[in-house]
PDB file of C-alpha atoms in Angstrom:
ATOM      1  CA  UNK A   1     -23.568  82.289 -41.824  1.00  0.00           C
ATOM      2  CA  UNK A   2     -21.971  85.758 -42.785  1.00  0.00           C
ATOM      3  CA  UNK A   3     -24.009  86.370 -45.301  1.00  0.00           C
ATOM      4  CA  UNK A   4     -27.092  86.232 -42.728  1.00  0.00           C
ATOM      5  CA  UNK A   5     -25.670  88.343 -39.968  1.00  0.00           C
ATOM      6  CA  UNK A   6     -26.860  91.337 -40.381  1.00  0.00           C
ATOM      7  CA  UNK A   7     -25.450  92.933 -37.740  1.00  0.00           C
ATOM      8  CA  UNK A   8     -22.078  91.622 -38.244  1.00  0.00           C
ATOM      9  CA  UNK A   9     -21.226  90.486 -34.687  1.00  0.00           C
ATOM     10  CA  UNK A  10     -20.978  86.889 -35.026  1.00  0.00           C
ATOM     11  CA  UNK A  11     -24.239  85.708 -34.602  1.00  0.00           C
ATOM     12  CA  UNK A  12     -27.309  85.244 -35.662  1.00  0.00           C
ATOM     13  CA  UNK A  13     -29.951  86.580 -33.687  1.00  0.00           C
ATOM     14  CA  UNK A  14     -33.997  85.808 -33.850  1.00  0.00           C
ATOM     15  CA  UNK A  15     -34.825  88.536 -36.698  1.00  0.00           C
ATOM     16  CA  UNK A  16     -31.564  87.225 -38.978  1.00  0.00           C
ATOM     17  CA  UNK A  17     -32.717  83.558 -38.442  1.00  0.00           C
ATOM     18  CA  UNK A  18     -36.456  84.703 -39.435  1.00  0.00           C
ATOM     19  CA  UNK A  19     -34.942  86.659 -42.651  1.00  0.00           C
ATOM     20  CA  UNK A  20     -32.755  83.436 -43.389  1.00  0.00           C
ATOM     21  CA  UNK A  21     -35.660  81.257 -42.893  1.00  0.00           C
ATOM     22  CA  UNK A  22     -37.767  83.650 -45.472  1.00  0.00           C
ATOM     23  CA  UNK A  23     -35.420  83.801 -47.628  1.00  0.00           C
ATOM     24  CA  UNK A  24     -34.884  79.942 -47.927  1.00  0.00           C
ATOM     25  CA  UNK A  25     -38.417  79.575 -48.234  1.00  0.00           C
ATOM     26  CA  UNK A  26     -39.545  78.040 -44.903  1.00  0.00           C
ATOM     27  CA  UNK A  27     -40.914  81.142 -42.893  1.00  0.00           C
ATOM     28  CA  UNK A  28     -40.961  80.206 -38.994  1.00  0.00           C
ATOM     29  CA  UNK A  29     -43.370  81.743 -36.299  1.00  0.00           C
ATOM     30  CA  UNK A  30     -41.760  83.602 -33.889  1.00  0.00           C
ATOM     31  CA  UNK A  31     -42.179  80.779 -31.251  1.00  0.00           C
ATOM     32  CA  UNK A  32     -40.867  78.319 -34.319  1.00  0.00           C
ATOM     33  CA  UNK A  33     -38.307  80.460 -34.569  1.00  0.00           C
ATOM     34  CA  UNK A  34     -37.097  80.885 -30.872  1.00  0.00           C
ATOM     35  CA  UNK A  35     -37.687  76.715 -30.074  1.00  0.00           C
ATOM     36  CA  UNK A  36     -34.742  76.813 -33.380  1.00  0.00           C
ATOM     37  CA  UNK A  37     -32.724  78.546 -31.276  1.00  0.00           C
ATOM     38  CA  UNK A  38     -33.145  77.250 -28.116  1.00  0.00           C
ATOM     39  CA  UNK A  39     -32.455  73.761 -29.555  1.00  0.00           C
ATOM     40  CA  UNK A  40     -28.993  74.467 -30.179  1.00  0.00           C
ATOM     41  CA  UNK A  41     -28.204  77.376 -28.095  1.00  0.00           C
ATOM     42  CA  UNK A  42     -25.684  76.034 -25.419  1.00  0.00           C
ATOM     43  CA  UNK A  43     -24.846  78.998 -24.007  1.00  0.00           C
ATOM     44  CA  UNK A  44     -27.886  80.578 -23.911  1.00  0.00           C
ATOM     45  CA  UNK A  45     -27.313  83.466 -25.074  1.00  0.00           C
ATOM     46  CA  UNK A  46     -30.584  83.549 -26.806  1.00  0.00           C
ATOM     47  CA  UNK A  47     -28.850  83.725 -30.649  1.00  0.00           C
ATOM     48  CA  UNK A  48     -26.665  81.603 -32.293  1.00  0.00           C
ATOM     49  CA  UNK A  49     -22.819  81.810 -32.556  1.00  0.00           C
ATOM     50  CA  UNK A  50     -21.010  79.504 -35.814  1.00  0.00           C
ATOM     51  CA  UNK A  51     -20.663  77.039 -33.542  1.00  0.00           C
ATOM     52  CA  UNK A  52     -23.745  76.011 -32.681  1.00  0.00           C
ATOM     53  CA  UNK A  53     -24.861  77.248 -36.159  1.00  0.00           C
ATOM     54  CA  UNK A  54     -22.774  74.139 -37.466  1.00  0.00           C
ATOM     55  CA  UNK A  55     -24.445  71.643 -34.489  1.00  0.00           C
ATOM     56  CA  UNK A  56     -28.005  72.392 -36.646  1.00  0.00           C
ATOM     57  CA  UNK A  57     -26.053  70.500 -39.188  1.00  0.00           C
ATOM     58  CA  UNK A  58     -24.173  67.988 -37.272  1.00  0.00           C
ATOM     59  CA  UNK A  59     -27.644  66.893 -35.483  1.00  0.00           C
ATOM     60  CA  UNK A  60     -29.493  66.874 -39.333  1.00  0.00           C
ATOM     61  CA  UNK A  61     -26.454  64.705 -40.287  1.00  0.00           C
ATOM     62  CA  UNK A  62     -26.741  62.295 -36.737  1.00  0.00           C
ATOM     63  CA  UNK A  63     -30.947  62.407 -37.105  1.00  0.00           C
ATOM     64  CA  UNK A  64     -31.232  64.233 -34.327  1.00  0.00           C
ATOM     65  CA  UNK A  65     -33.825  66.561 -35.205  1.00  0.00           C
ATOM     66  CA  UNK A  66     -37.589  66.275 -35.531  1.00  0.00           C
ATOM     67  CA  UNK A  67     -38.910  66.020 -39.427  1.00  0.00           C
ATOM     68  CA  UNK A  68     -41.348  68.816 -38.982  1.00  0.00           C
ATOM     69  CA  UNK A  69     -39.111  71.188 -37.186  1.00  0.00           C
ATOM     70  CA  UNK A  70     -37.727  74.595 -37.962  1.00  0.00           C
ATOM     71  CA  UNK A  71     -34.119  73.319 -37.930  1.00  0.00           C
ATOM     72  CA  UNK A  72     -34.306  70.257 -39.770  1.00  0.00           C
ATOM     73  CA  UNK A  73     -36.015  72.506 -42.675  1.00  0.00           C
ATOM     74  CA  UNK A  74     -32.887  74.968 -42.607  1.00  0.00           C
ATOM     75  CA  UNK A  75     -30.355  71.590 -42.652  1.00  0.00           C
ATOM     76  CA  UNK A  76     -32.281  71.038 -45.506  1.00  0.00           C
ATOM     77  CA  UNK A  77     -32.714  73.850 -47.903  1.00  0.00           C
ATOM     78  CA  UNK A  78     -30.191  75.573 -47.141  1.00  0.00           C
ATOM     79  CA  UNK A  79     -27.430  76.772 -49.320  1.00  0.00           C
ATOM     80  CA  UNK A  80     -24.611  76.321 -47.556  1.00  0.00           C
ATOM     81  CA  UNK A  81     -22.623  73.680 -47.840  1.00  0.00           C
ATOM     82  CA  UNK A  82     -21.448  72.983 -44.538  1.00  0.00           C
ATOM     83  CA  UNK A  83     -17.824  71.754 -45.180  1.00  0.00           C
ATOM     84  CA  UNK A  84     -17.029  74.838 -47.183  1.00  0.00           C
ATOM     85  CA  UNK A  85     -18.524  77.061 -44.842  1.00  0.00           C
ATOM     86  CA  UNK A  86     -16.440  74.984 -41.975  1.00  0.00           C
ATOM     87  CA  UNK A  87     -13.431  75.871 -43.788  1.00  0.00           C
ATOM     88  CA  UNK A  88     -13.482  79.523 -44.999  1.00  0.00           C
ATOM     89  CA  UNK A  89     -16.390  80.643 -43.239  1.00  0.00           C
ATOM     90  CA  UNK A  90     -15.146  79.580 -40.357  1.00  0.00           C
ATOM     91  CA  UNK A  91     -11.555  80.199 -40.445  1.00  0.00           C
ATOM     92  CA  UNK A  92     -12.742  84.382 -41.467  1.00  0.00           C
ATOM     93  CA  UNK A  93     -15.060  84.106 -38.356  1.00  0.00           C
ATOM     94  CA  UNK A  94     -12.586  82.634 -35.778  1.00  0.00           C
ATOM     95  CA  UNK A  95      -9.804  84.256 -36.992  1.00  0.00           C
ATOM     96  CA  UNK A  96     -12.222  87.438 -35.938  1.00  0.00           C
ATOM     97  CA  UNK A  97     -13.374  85.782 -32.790  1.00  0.00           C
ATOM     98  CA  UNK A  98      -9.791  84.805 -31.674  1.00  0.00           C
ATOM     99  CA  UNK A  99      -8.607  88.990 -32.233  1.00  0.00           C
ATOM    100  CA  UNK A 100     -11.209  89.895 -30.454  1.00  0.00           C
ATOM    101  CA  UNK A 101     -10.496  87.978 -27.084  1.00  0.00           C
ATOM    102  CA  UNK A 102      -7.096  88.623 -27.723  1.00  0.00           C
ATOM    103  CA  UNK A 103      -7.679  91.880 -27.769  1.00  0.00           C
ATOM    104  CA  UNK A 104     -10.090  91.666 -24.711  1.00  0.00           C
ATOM    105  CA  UNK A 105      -7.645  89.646 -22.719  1.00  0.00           C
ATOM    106  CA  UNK A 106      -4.670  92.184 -23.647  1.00  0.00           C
ATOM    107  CA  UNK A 107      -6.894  95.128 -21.999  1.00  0.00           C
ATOM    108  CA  UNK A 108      -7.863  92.706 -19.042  1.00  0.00           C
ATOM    109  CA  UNK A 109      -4.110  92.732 -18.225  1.00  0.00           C
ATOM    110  CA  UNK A 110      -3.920  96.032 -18.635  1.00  0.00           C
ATOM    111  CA  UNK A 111      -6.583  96.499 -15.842  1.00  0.00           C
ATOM    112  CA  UNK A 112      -5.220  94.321 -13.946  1.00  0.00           C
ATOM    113  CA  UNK A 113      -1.673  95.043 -14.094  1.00  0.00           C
ATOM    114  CA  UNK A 114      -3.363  98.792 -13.507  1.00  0.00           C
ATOM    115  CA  UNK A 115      -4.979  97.396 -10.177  1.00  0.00           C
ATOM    116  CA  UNK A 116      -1.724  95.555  -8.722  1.00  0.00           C
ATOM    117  CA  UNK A 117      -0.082  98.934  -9.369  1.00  0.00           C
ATOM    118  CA  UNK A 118      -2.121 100.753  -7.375  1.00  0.00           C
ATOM    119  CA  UNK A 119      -2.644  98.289  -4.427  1.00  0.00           C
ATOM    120  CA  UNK A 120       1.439  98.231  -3.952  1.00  0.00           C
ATOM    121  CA  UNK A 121       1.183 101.786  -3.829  1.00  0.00           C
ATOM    122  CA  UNK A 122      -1.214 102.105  -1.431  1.00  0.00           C
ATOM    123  CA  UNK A 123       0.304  99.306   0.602  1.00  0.00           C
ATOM    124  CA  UNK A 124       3.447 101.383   0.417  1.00  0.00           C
ATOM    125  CA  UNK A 125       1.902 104.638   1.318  1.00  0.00           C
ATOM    126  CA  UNK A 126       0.098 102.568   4.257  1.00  0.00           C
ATOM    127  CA  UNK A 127       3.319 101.725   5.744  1.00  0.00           C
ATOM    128  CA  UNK A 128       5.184 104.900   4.969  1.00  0.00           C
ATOM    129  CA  UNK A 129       2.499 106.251   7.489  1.00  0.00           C
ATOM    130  CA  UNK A 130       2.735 103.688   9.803  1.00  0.00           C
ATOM    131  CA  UNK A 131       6.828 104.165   9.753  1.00  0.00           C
ATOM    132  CA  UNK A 132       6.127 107.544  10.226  1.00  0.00           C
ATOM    133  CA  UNK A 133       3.537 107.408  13.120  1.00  0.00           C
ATOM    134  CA  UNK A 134       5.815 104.914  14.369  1.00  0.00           C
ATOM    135  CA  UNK A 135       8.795 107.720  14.255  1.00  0.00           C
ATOM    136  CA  UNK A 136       6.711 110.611  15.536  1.00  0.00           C
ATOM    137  CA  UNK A 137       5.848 108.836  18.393  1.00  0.00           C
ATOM    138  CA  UNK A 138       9.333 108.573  19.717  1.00  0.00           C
ATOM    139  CA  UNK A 139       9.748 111.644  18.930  1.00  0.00           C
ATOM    140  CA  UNK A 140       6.363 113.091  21.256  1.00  0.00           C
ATOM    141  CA  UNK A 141       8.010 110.986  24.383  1.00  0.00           C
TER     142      UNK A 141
END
């Protein structure tokens, strides 16, 4: 899957999976090539993340998928051999995906613990004025 993503973030969106389809010889329309994607895209995110990249496999492997479609043709010409790529493919490409929303959920806390931080404060400035109101008010009697 590397190898085809182009823009290096993980997926493979419509214009990679045309290239990859060119390039293994089974050129899709671009309606062949968004029913590819929409067959496997559980998220709908409109491209295709490893993991549903490997389900194009797992359905060619179960006989899940049409003879004359898009998908089935990639199952079967491509390359990649899906246990190898399963392994090291996978483990480069999680590895990366597991940093990143690491490193997402490390700033998330950050923002959070940011947002706590101020709301005591201005909790404690809210009843630092109402002590105070509370004290000038004897005070004006």
């Amino acid at each position: 899957m590397e190898r085809y993503d182009a823009g290096k973030d993980g997926f493979i969106d419509l214009m990679e999976l045309k290239l990859m389809m060119e390039k293994l010889g089974a050129p899709q329309t671009h309606l062949g090539l968004k029913n590819m994607i929409k067959e496997v895209d559980e998220d709908l995110d409109s491209k295709l993340s490893f993991r549903e990249f490997l389900l194009i496999f797992r359905k060619a492997a179960a006989g899940e998928l049409q003879e004359d479609s898009g998908l089935h043709a990639l199952a079967r010409l491509s390359e990649i051999d899906v246990s190898t790529e399963g392994v090291k493919g996978a483990k480069n490409f999680f590895e990366a995906k597991v940093q990143a929303i690491h490193d997402a959920s490390r700033f998330e806390e950050e923002i959070k613990a940011e947002q706590e931080e101020k709301k005591k404060q201005a909790e404690e400035l809210k009843q630092r004025k109402a002590a105070f109101k509370e004290l000038q008010s004897t005070f004006k009697q």
